[in-house]
XYZ file of C-alpha atoms in Angstrom:
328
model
C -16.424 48.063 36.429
C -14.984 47.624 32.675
C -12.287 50.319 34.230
C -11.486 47.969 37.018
C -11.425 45.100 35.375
C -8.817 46.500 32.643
C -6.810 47.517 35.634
C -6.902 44.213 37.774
C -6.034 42.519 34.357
C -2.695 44.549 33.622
C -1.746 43.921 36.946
C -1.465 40.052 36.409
C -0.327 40.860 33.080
C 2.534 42.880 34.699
C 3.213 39.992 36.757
C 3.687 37.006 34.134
C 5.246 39.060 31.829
C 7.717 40.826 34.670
C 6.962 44.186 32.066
C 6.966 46.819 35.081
C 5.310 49.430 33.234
C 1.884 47.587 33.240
C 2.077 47.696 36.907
C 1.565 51.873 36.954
C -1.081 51.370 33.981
C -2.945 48.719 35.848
C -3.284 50.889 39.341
C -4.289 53.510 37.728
C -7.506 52.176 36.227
C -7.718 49.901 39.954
C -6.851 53.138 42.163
C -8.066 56.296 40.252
C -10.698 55.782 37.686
C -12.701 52.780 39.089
C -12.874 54.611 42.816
C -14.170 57.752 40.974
C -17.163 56.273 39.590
C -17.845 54.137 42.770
C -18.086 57.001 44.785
C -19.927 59.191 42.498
C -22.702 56.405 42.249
C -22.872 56.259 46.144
C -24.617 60.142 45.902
C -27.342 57.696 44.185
C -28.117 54.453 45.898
C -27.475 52.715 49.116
C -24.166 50.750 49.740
C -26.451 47.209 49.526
C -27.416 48.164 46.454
C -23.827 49.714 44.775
C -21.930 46.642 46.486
C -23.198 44.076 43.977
C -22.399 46.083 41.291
C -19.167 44.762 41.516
C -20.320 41.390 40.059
C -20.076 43.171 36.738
C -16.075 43.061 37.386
C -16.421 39.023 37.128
C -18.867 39.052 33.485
C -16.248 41.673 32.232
C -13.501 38.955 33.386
C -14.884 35.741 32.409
C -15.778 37.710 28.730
C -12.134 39.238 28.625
C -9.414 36.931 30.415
C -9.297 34.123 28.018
C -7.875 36.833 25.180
C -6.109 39.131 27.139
C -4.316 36.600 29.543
C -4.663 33.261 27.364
C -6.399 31.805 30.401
C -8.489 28.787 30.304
C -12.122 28.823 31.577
C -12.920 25.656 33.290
C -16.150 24.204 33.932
C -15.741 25.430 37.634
C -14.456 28.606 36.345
C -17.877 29.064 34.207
C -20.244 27.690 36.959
C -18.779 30.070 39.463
C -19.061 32.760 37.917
C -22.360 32.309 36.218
C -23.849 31.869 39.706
C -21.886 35.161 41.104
C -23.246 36.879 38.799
C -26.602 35.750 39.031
C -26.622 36.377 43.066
C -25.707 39.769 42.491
C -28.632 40.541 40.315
C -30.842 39.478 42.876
C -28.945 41.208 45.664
C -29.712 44.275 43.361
C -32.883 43.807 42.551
C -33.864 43.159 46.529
C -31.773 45.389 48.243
C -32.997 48.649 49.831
C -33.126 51.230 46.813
C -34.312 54.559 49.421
C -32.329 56.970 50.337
C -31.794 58.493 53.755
C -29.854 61.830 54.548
C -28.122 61.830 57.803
C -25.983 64.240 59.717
C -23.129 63.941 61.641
C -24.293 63.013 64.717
C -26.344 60.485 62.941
C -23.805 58.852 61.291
C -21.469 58.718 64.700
C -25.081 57.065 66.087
C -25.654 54.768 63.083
C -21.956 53.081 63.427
C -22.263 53.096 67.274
C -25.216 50.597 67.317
C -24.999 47.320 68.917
C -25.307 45.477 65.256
C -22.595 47.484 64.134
C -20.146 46.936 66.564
C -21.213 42.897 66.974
C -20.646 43.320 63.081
C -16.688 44.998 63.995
C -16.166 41.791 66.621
C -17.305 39.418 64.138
C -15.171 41.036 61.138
C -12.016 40.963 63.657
C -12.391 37.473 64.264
C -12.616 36.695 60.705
C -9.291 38.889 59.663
C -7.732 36.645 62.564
C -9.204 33.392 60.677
C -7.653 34.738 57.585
C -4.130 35.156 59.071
C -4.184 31.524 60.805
C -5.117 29.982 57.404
C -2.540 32.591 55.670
C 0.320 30.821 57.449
C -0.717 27.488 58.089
C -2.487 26.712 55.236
C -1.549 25.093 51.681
C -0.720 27.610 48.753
C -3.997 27.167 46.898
C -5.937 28.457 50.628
C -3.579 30.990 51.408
C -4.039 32.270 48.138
C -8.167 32.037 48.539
C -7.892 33.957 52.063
C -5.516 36.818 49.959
C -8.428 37.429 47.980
C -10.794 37.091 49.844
C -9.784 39.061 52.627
C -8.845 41.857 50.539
C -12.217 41.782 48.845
C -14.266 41.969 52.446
C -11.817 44.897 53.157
C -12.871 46.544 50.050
C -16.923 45.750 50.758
C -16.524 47.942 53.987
C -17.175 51.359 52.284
C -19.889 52.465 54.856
C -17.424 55.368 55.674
C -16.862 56.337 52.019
C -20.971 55.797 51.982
C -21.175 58.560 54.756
C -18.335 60.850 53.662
C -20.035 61.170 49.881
C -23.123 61.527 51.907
C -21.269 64.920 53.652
C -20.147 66.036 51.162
C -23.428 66.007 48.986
C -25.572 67.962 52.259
C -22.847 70.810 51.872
C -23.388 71.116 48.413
C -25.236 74.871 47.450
C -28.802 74.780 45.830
C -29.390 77.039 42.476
C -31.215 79.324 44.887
C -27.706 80.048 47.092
C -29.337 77.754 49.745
C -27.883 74.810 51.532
C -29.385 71.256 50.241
C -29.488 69.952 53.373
C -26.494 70.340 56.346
C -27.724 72.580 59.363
C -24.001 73.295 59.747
C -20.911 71.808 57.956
C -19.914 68.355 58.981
C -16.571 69.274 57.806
C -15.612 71.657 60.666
C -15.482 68.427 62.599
C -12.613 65.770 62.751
C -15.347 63.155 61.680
C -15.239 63.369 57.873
C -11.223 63.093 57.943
C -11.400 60.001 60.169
C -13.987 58.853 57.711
C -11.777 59.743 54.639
C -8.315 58.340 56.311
C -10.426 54.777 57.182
C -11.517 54.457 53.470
C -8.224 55.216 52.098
C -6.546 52.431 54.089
C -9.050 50.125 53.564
C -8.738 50.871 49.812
C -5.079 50.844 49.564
C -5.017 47.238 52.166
C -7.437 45.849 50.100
C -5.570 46.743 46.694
C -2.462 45.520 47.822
C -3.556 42.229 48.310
C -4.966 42.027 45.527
C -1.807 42.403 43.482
C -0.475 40.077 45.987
C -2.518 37.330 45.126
C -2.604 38.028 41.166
C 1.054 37.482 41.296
C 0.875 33.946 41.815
C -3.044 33.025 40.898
C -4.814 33.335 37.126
C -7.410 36.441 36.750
C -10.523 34.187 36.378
C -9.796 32.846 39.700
C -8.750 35.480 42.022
C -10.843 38.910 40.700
C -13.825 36.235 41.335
C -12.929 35.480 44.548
C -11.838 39.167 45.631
C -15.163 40.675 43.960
C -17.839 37.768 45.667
C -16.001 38.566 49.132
C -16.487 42.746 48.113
C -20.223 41.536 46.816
C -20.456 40.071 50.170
C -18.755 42.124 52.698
C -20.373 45.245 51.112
C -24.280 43.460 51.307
C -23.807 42.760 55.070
C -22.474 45.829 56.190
C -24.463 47.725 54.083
C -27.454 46.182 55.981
C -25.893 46.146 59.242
C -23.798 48.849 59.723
C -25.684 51.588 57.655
C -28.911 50.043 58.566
C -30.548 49.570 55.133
C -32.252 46.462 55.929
C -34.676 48.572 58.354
C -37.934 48.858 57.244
C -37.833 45.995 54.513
C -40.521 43.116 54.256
C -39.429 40.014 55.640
C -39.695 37.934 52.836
C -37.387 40.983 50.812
C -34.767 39.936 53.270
C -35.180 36.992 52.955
C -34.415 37.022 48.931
C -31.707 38.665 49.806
C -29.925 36.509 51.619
C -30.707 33.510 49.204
C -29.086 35.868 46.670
C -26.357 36.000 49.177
C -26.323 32.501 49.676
C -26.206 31.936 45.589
C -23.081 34.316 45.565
C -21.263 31.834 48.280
C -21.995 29.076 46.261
C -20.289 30.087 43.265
C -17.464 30.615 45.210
C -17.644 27.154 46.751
C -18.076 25.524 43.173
C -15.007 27.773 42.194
C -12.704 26.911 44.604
C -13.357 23.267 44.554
C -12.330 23.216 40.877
C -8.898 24.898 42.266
C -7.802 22.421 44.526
C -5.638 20.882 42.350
C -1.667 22.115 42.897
C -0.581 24.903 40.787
C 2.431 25.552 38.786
C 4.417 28.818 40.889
C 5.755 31.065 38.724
C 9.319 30.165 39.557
C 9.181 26.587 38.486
C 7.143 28.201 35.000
C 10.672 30.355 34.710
C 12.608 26.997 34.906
C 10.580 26.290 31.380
C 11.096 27.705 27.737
C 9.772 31.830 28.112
C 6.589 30.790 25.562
C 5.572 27.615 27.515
C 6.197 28.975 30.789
C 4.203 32.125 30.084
C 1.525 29.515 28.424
C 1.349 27.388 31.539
C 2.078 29.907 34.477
C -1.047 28.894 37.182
C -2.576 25.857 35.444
C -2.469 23.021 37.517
C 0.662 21.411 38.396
C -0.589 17.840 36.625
C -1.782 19.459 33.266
C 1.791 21.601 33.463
C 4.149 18.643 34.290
C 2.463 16.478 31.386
C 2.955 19.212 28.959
C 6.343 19.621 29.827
C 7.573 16.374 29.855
C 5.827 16.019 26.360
C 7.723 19.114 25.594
C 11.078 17.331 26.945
C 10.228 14.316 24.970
C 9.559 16.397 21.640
C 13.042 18.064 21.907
C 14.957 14.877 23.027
C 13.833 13.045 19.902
C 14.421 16.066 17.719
C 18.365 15.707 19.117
C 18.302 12.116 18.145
C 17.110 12.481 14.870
C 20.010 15.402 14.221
C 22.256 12.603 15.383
C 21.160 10.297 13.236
C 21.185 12.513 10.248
C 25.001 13.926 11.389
C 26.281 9.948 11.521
C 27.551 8.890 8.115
C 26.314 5.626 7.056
C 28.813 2.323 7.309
């Protein structure tokens, strides 16, 4: 998480600063390192259970942004993220921690359940919600549905779940035996559609992400993208893969109040962002150190500062005019 973090940071760096060669820096730590360690932990826990791990993203954020990025963290800012981070402790600490080994067939079973595929209807209608609000809506909500629809893409790692899953039942015992496959689930086309689905959904998901930190501070939009992940991974987690089988109602019932305490954040958060922001091309039409300073802060806080700014170096002119006219 500290690795994705760093990355989703240089990214927004690269974007105020318009210094290209954070943007290579920043995907590799988003792209390469972070995936790595996701998917080796999915060889360990369920997807409901590795999802809300990516709450840690926001603590490393909220700790790091206000140094790295000289961005201000609001009273929203702090409430938000205090109570993201305190759902996803309790999504971890009630979420299904068994695991199950499945095989191929299984898997193609598992994802062809009624719940999964009410779960694909219901996601489709809410990428089509996301597009409508996209286009019609104001910048600060088209911004919101960037990162948030990129974070429920990234949540939807059931395939990478399964694929680790594969590749962990063809892996060969100390005694020469197999640990678990009756065949290899590789001589089938399923673990390449499997593979192909998570890299687009990675690679969508990243991309908006970039997207959005082009024109929106870190504190907002890496909490917004990582409660949607928290989120979108939790329910389909549950759903799709089924981990919510066998739990005690009043576990799942935790659960989604921890769910419910991650939504809230992000209700709290956006609220405090509803005020217009300054773009980044009206911070160009500023001084390169106050447009830098004031790049994403609302457009009220921004316009006062600059017209003080205006002010400062109108009277400095008139007192060098005074000073240049000789006295009578």
């Amino acid at each position: 998480t500290l690795a994705g973090t760093a990355g989703k940071q240089l990214l927004r760096h690269a974007s105020v600063t318009k210094k290209m060669r954070y943007y290579p820096m920043g995907l590799v730590c988003t792209a390469v390192i972070d995936p790595a360690f996701d998917i080796s932990a999915y060889s360990f826990a369920a997807q409901s259970i590795i999802a809300p791990c990516a709450g840690m993203v926001v603590v490393w954020n909220v700790l790091l942004a206000p140094f790295t990025l000289d961005e201000r963290l609001t009273f929203s800012r702090k409430v938000g993220a205090f109570l993201i981070c305190a759902g996803t402790i309790c999504v971890g600490l009630f979420g299904n921690h068994e695991e199950v080994d499945r095989t191929v067939d299984e898997y193609i079973e598992l994802f062809a359940r009624p719940a999964a595929c009410i779960y694909y209807a219901l996601f489709f209608v809410w990428s089509v919600g996301c597009l409508y609000f996209y286009v019609a809506g104001s910048g600060v909500i088209s911004g919101f549905v960037v990162g948030a629809y990129g974070g429920s893409l990234a949540g939807n790692m059931f395939t990478t779940k399964a694929v680790v899953e594969m590749f962990e039942c063809i892996a060969t015992s100390k005694e020469g035996e197999p640990s678990g496959c009756e065949s290899n689930p590789f001589y089938t086309i399923y673990p390449y559609l499997f593979i192909f689905i998570s890299l687009a959904l990675a690679c969508i998901s990243l991309y908006l992400l970039a997207v959005g930190l082009t024109k929106f501070e870190a504190l907002y939009m890496i909490t917004v993208f990582e409660g949607f992940m928290i989120i979108s991974g939790a329910i389909s987690g549950n759903v799709v893969m089924g981990e919510a089988q066998g739990q005690p109602g009043y576990v799942l019932l935790l659960y989604g109040v921890s769910i419910g305490v991650i939504i809230g954040g992000l209700v709290i958060l956006c609220k405090g962002e509803q005020r217009p922001l300054l773009s980044d091309d009206e911070a160009h039409m500023l001084p390169a150190r106050q447009g830098a300073h004031l790049r994403g802060r609302p457009a009220k806080e921004a316009a006062s500062a600059t017209a003080a700014g205006a002010e400062a170096v109108e009277m400095g002119a008139c007192d060098d005019v005074a000073v240049k006219t000789p006295d009578r």
